XYZ file of C-alpha atoms in Angstrom:
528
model
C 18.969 -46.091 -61.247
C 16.759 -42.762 -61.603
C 15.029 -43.773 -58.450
C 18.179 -43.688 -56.325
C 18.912 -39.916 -56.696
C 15.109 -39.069 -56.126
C 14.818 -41.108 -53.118
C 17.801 -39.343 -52.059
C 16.077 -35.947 -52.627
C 12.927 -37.533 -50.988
C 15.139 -38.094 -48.063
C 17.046 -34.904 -47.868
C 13.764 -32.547 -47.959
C 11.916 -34.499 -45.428
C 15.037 -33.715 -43.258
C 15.171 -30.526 -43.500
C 11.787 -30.445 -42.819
C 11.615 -32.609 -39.934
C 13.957 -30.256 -38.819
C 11.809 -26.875 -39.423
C 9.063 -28.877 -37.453
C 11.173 -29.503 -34.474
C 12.333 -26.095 -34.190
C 9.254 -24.644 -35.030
C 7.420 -27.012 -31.988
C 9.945 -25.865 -29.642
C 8.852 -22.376 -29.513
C 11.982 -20.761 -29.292
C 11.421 -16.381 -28.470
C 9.277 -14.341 -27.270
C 9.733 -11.289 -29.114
C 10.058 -10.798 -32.925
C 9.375 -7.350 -34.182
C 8.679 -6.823 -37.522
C 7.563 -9.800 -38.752
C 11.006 -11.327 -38.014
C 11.827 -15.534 -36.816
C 13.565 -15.690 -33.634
C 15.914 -18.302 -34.450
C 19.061 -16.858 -36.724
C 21.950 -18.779 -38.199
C 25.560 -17.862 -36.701
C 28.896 -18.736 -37.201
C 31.421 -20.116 -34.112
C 33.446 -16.168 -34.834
C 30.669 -14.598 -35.046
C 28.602 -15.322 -31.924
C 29.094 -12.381 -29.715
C 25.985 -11.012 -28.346
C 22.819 -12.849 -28.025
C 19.360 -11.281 -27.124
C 17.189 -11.522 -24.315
C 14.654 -14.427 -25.044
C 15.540 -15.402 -28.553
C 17.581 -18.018 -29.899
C 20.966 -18.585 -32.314
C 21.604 -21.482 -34.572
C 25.141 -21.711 -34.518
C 26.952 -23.797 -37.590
C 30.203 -25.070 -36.851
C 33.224 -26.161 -38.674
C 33.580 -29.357 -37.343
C 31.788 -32.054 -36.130
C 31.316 -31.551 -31.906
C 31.540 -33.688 -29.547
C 30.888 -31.822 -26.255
C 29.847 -28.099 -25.564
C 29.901 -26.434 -22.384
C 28.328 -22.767 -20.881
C 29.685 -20.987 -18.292
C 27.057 -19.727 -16.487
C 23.613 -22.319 -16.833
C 21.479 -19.452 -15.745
C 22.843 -16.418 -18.592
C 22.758 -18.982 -21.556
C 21.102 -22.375 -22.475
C 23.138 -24.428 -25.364
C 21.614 -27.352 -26.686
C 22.623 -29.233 -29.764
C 20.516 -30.459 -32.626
C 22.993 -32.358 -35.009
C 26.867 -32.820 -34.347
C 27.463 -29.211 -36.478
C 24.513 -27.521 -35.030
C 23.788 -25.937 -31.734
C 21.326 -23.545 -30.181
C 22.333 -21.031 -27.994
C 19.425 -18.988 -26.014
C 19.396 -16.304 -23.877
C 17.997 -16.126 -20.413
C 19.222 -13.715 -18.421
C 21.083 -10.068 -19.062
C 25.077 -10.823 -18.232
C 28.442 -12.345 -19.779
C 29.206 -15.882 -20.121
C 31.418 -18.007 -21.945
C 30.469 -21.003 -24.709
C 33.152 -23.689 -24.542
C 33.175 -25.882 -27.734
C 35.474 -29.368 -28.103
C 35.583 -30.792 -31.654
C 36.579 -34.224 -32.646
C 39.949 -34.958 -32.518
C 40.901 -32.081 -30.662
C 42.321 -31.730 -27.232
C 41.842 -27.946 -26.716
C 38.852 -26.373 -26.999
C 37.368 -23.349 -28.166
C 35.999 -20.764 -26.569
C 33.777 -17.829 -27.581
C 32.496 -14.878 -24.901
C 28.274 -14.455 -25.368
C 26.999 -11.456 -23.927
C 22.778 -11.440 -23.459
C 21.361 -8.992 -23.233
C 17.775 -6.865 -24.220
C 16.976 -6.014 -27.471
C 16.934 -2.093 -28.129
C 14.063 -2.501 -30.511
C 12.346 -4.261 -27.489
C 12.652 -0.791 -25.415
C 11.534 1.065 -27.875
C 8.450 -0.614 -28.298
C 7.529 -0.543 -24.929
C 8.480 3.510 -24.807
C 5.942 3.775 -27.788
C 3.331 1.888 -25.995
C 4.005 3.745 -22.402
C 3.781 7.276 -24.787
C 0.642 5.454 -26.452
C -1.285 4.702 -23.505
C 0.027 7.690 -20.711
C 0.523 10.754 -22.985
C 1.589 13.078 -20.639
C 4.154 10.944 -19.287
C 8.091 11.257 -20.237
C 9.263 7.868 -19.527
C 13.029 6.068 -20.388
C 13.604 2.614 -20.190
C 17.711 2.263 -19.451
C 18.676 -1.560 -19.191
C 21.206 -2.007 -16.736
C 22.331 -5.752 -16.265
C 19.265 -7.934 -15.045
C 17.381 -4.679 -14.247
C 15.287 -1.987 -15.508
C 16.133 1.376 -14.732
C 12.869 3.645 -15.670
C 12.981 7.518 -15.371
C 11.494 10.455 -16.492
C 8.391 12.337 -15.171
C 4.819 11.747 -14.808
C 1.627 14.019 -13.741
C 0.358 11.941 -10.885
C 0.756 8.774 -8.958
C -1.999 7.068 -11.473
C 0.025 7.740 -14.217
C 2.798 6.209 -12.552
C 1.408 2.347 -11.584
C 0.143 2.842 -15.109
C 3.538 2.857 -16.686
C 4.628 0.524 -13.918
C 1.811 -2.299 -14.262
C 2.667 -1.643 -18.710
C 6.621 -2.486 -18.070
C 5.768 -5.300 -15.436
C 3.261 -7.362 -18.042
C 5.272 -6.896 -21.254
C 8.238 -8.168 -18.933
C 6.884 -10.672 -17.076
C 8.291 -13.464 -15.894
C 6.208 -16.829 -15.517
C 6.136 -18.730 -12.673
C 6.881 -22.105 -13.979
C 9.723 -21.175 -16.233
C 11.137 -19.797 -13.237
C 11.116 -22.531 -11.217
C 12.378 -24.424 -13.894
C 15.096 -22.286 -14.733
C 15.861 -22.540 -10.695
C 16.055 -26.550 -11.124
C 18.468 -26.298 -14.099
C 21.247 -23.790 -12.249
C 21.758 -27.411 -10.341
C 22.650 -29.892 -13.000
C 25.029 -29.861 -15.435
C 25.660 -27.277 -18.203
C 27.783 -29.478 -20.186
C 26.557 -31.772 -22.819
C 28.361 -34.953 -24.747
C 27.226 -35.810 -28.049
C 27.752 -39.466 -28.710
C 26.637 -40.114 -32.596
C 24.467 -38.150 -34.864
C 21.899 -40.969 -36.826
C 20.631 -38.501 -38.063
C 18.644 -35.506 -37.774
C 17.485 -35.393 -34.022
C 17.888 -33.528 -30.796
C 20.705 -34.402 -28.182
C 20.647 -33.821 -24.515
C 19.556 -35.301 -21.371
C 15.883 -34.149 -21.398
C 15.631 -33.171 -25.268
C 13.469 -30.963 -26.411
C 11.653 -30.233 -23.316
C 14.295 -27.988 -22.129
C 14.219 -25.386 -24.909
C 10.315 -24.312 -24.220
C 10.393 -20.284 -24.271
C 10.805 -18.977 -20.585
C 10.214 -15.830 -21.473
C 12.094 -12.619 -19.813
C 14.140 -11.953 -16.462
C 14.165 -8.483 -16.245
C 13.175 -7.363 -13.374
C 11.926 -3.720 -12.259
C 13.007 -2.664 -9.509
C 14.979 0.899 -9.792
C 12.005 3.898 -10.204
C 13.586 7.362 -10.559
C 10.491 8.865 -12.014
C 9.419 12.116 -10.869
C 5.706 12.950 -9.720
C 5.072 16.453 -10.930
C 2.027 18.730 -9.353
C 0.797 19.035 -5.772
C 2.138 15.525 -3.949
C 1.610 16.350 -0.195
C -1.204 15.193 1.761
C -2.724 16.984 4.682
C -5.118 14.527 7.007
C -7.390 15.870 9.764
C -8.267 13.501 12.067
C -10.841 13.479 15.015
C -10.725 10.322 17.179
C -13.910 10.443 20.017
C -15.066 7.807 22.063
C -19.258 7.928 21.924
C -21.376 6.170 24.018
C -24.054 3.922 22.447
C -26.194 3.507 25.171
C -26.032 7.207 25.872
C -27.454 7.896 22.827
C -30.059 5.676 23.262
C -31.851 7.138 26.468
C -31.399 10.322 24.368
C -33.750 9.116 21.862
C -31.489 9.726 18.823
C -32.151 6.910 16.588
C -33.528 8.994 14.424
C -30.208 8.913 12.437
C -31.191 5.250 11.363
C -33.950 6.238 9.665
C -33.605 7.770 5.360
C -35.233 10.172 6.248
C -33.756 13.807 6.260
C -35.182 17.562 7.502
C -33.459 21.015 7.650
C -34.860 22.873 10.605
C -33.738 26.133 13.379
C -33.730 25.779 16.648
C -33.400 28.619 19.272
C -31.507 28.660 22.157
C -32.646 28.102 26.038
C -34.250 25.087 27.787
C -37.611 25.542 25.902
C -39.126 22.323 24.971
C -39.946 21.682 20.963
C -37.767 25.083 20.397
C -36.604 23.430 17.059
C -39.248 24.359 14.039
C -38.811 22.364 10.901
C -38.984 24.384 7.562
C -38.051 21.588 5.317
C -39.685 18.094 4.893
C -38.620 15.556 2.867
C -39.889 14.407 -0.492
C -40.294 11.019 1.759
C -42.478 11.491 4.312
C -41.058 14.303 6.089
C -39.856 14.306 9.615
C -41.339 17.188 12.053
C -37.807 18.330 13.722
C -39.649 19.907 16.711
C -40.591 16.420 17.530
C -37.134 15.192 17.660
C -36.339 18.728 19.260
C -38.982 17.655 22.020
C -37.671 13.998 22.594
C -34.633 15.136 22.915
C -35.430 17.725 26.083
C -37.808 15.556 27.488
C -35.603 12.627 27.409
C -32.663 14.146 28.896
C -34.379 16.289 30.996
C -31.441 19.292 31.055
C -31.580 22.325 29.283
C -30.245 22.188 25.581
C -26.588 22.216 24.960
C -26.394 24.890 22.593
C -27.324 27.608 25.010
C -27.998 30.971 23.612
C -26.796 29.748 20.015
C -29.013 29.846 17.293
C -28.566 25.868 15.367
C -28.820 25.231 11.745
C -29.412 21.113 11.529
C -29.224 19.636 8.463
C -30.049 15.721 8.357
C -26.902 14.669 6.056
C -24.272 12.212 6.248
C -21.182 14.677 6.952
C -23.517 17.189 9.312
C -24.930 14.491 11.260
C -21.741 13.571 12.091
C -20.784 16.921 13.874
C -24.024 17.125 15.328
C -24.181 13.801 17.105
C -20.282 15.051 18.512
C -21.113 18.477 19.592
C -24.564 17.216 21.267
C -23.190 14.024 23.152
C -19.847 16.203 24.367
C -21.859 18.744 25.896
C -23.727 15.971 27.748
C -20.856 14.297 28.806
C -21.557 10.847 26.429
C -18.469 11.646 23.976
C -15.008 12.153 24.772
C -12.641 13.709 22.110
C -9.383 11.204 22.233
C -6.879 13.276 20.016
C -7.500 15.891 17.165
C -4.397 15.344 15.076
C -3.845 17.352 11.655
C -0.614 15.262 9.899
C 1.651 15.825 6.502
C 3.147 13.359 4.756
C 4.433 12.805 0.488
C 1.723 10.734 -1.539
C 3.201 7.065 -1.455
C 4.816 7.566 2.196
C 3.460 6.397 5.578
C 2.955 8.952 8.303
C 2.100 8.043 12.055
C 0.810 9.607 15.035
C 0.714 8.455 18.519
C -0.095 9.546 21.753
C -0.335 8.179 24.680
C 2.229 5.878 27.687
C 3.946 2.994 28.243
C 3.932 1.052 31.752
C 6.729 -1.296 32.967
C 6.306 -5.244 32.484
C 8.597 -7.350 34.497
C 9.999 -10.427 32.609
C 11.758 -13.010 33.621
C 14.899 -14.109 31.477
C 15.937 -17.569 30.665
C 19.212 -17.063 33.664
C 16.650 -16.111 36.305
C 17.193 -12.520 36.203
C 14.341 -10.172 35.815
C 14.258 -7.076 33.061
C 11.771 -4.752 32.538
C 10.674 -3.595 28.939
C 7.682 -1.682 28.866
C 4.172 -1.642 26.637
C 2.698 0.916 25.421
C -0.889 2.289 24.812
C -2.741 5.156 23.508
C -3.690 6.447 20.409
C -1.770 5.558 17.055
C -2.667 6.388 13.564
C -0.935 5.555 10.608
C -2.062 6.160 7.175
C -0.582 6.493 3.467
C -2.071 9.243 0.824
C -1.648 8.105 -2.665
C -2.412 11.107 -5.173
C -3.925 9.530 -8.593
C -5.920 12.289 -10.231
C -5.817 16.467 -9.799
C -8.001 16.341 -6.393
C -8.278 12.512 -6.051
C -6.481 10.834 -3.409
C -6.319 7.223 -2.035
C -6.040 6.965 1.329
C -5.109 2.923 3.291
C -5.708 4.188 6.920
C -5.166 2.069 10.328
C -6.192 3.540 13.471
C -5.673 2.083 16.782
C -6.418 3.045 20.734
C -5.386 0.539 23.286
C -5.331 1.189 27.144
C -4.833 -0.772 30.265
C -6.847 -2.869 31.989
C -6.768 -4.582 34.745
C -9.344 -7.426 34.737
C -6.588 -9.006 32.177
C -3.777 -8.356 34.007
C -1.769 -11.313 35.411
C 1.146 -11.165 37.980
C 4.831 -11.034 36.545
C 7.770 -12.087 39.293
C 5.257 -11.269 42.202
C 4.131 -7.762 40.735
C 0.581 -7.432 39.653
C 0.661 -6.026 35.522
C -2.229 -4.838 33.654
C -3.652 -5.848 29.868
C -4.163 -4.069 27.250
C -7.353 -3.762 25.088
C -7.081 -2.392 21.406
C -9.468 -1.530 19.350
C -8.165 -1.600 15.744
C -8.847 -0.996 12.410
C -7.582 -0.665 8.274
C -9.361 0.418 5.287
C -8.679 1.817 1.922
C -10.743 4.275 0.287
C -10.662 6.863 -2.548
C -11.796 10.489 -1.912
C -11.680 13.877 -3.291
C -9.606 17.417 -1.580
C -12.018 18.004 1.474
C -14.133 15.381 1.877
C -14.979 13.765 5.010
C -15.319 10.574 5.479
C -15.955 7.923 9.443
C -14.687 5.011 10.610
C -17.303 3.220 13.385
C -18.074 -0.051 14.787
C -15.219 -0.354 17.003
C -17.319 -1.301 19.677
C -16.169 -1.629 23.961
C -18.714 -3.507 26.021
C -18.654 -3.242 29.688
C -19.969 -4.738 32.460
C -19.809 -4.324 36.065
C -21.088 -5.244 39.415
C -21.239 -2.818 42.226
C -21.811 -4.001 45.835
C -22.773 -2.003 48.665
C -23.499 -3.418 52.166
C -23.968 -2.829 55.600
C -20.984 -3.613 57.623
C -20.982 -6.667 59.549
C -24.609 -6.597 58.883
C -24.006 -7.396 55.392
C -21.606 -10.294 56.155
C -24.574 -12.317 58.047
C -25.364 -15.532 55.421
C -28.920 -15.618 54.288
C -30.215 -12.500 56.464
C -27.179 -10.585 55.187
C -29.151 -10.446 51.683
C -31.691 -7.705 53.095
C -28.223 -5.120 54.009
C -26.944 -5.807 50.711
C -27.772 -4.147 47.443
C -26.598 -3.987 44.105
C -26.290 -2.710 41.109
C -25.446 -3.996 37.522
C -23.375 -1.591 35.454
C -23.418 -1.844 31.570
C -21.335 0.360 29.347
C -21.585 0.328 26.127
C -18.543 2.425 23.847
C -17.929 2.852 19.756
C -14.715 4.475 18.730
C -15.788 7.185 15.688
C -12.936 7.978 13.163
C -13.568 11.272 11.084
C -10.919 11.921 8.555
C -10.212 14.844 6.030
C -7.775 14.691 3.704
C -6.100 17.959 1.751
C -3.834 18.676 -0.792
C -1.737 21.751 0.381
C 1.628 23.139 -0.843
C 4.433 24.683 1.000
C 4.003 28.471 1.833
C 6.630 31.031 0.685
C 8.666 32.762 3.291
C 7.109 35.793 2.555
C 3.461 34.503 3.162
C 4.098 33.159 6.755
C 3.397 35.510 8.994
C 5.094 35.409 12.738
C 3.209 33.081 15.695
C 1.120 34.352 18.395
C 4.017 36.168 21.122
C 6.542 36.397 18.021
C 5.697 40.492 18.139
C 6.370 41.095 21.511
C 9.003 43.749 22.187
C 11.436 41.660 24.508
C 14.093 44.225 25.564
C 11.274 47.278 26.877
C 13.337 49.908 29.201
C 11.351 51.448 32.178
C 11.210 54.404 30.850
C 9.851 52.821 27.372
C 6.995 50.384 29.170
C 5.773 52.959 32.450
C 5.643 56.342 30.568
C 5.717 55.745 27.095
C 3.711 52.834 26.943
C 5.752 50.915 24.411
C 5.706 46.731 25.307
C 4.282 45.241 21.786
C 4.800 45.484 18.286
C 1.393 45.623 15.705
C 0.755 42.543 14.654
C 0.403 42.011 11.408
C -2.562 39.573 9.778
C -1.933 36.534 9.111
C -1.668 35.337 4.928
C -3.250 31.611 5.695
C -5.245 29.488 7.721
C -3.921 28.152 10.991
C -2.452 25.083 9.698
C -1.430 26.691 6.419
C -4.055 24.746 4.510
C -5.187 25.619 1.017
């Protein structure tokens, strides 16, 4: 007789804590600050609002025998004995939890609203505050959503506090997809008979893994403070690579490097090195020498007096001021563009030329194509003179030898030379794009006439030549930060002082026809 009540004790305790296991291997919550579970223990009137990611135990009255959400994809109900059911939040929103007990026709119902946990914003405040001090940063829950604003210093600060919010919010991939696959089936569930402790439901336990959270960030009204515009000089010059090889500069491939003068005139080995390199240093008047000799013209600096210094950024202007005066670089475009950090500016210049095309009714329309010169690029400011530049340059232009013929009219191709890179530089510096290379080759026939036309004998009136043209498209780009100018410092533009209504009198005798004009507070440009 005394075993009866302890086996029934026995019993009762490994119940209950069969039961702790199961909810415990379930892994119910993400979140649970201060040492807290994330499973608590409701009432049917008291279930009202349930939070993001964790889970309610809700006791009821009476035994169940079916439960029901409203919305699959807000809340997840699952029960675990007939007076026992879990209720779990998954997305921010209102929904409804629709209870029948035995013996009862009507059911209950009780509104669940899910949403985040405050406590869970402020902790990821503290952390943004923690790990980007001079940031002022809100998180405002609205719905589904994360509304963040406030201000920050620059635009690293900012994907800082966006990447922070992103991984304590994210979202994993499988849960999503399963989430996706439960939205289809039922969100109803019929108990048929409790034997005991156990879990009820088509797939059991499986279903109640932790998902974690579905708030998603999407609405940024943060404010970048400091200097957020981006100026970007850009040359664009076509060079010729075989040009500078009769020229004899491949010097420039060398690692070596000389400072040197050079005065002006058609004097051969005019340029005197005073420098040499720790390296082996280079005599310049030899390169000065190879250079006149080679060409065989006078030098292209003409009465100037040159200051050559072998370095990345000087080389650079070197090479374009020496092969434009020869004729072996042309200078496509010169733009200077403005733009905010984060946005895309573009610049284009250039044509477009008619393309016949032939609809599917027989009808012919023209659209056209264009070519030229198009740059697009995107500043990002992350630091106090840092700034991140994705650039994407392009120059296309017609040509013929892939042209085909459109309803009977001959149209041209277009070649394009193209290319994107991201890179990370400081106010001022330089840096060049190359290696957009243009090969071409071409065969030019001259012949007697008639004379020429003669097979076999026509050979020795005939002559030709083989053409080869060789081209590299050179991309220097500046970038600089630069602010608005007050009205105050903006002086007027060149004819802007010009005295337009002069009378006779005023222009023949008294001489009066312009204004003085005052100097000017900035660079052309308006640069700082």
């Amino acid at each position: 007789m005394g075993s009866k009540p302890m086996n029934k004790k026995i019993r009762s305790k490994f119940g209950l804590l069969f039961l702790s296991m199961v909810i415990a291997s379930l892994g119910f919550g993400t979140y649970a600050p201060g040492g807290e579970g994330p499973i608590f223990v409701r009432t049917a009137a008291e279930l009202g609002k349930v939070f993001l990611g964790r889970t309610c135990v809700l006791n009821t009255p009476k035994p169940v025998e079916r439960v029901a959400v409203g919305e699959g994809r807000i809340a997840r109900v699952r029960a675990i004995s007939p007076s026992q059911i879990l209720v779990k939040g998954l997305r921010a929103g209102w929904t409804n939890l629709i209870i029948w007990y035995k013996g009862e026709q009507v059911p209950s119902v009780f509104d669940i609203k899910v949403e985040v946990d405050p406590r869970q914003i402020q902790e990821v405040e503290s952390l943004i505050k923690r790990l980007v001090p001079k940031s002022k940063v809100r998180l405002v829950p609205a719905g589904s959503e994360l509304i963040l604003e406030g201000t920050v210093t620059s635009q690293e600060d900012l994907q800082r506090v966006l990447q922070i919010v992103a991984s304590y919010f994210r979202y994993k991939k499988e849960a999503r997809e399963k989430e996706k696959e439960e939205g289809k089936s039922s969100t109803t569930i019929n108990i048929s008979t409790a034997g005991g402790v156990g879990l009820y439901g088509e797939e059991g336990g499986q279903l109640l893994r932790n998902v974690g959270l579905t708030v998603a960030v999407r609405n940024n009204l943060i404010v970048l403070k400091g200097s957020q515009q981006v100026q970007l000089e850009v040359r664009i010059a076509e060079v010729s690579r075989s040009g500078i090889k009769r020229m004899g500069l491949n010097f420039l491939n060398n690692n070596k490097w000389a400072i040197g003068i050079s005065r002006g005139g058609t004097m051969e080995g005019s340029m005197t090195a005073f420098s040499e390199s720790s390296q082996n240093g280079t005599d310049i008047s030899n390169i000065s020498k190879d250079l006149t000799s080679e060409a065989g013209i006078a030098s292209p600096f003409g009465a100037a007096f040159n200051i050559l210094v072998h370095s990345l950024k000087g080389d650079t202007l070197a090479i374009l001021s020496l092969l434009k005066s020869q004729g072996l670089a042309r200078l496509l475009a010169s733009p200077t563009l403005v733009t905010m950090s984060g946005q895309e500016a573009s610049f284009r210049v250039g044509g477009e030329f008619p393309v016949p095309v032939t609809d599917k009714d027989g009808g012919t329309t023209v659209q056209y194509k264009q070519y030229g010169i198009t740059l697009r690029f995107t500043p990002y400011v992350v630091g106090e003179e840092a700034i991140t530049l994705e650039v994407n340059p392009e120059v296309s232009e017609p040509d013929w030898s892939l042209g085909t013929a459109s309803g009977g009219v001959a149209v041209p191709g277009v070649t394009t030379r193209t290319g994107y890179t991201t890179l990370q530089l400081k106010d001022g510096q330089s840096f060049v794009m190359a290696g957009l290379l243009k090969d071409e080759c071409h065969l030019v026939l001259n012949k007697v006439p008639f004379l020429g036309d003669i097979p076999i004998l026509g050979t020795l009136f005939t002559s030709k030549e083989f053409q080869h043209n060789e081209t590299e498209l050179v991309v220097v780009v500046t970038p600089h930060l630069v602010r608005p100018l007050n009205r105050e410092e903006v002086g007027p533009l060149p004819g802007e002082n010009l005295a337009r209504d002069v009378s006779d009198i005023d222009f023949f005798l008294l001489n009066r026809s312009n204004l003085e004009s005052p100097e000017y507070s900035g660079k052309i440009g308006f640069a700082r």
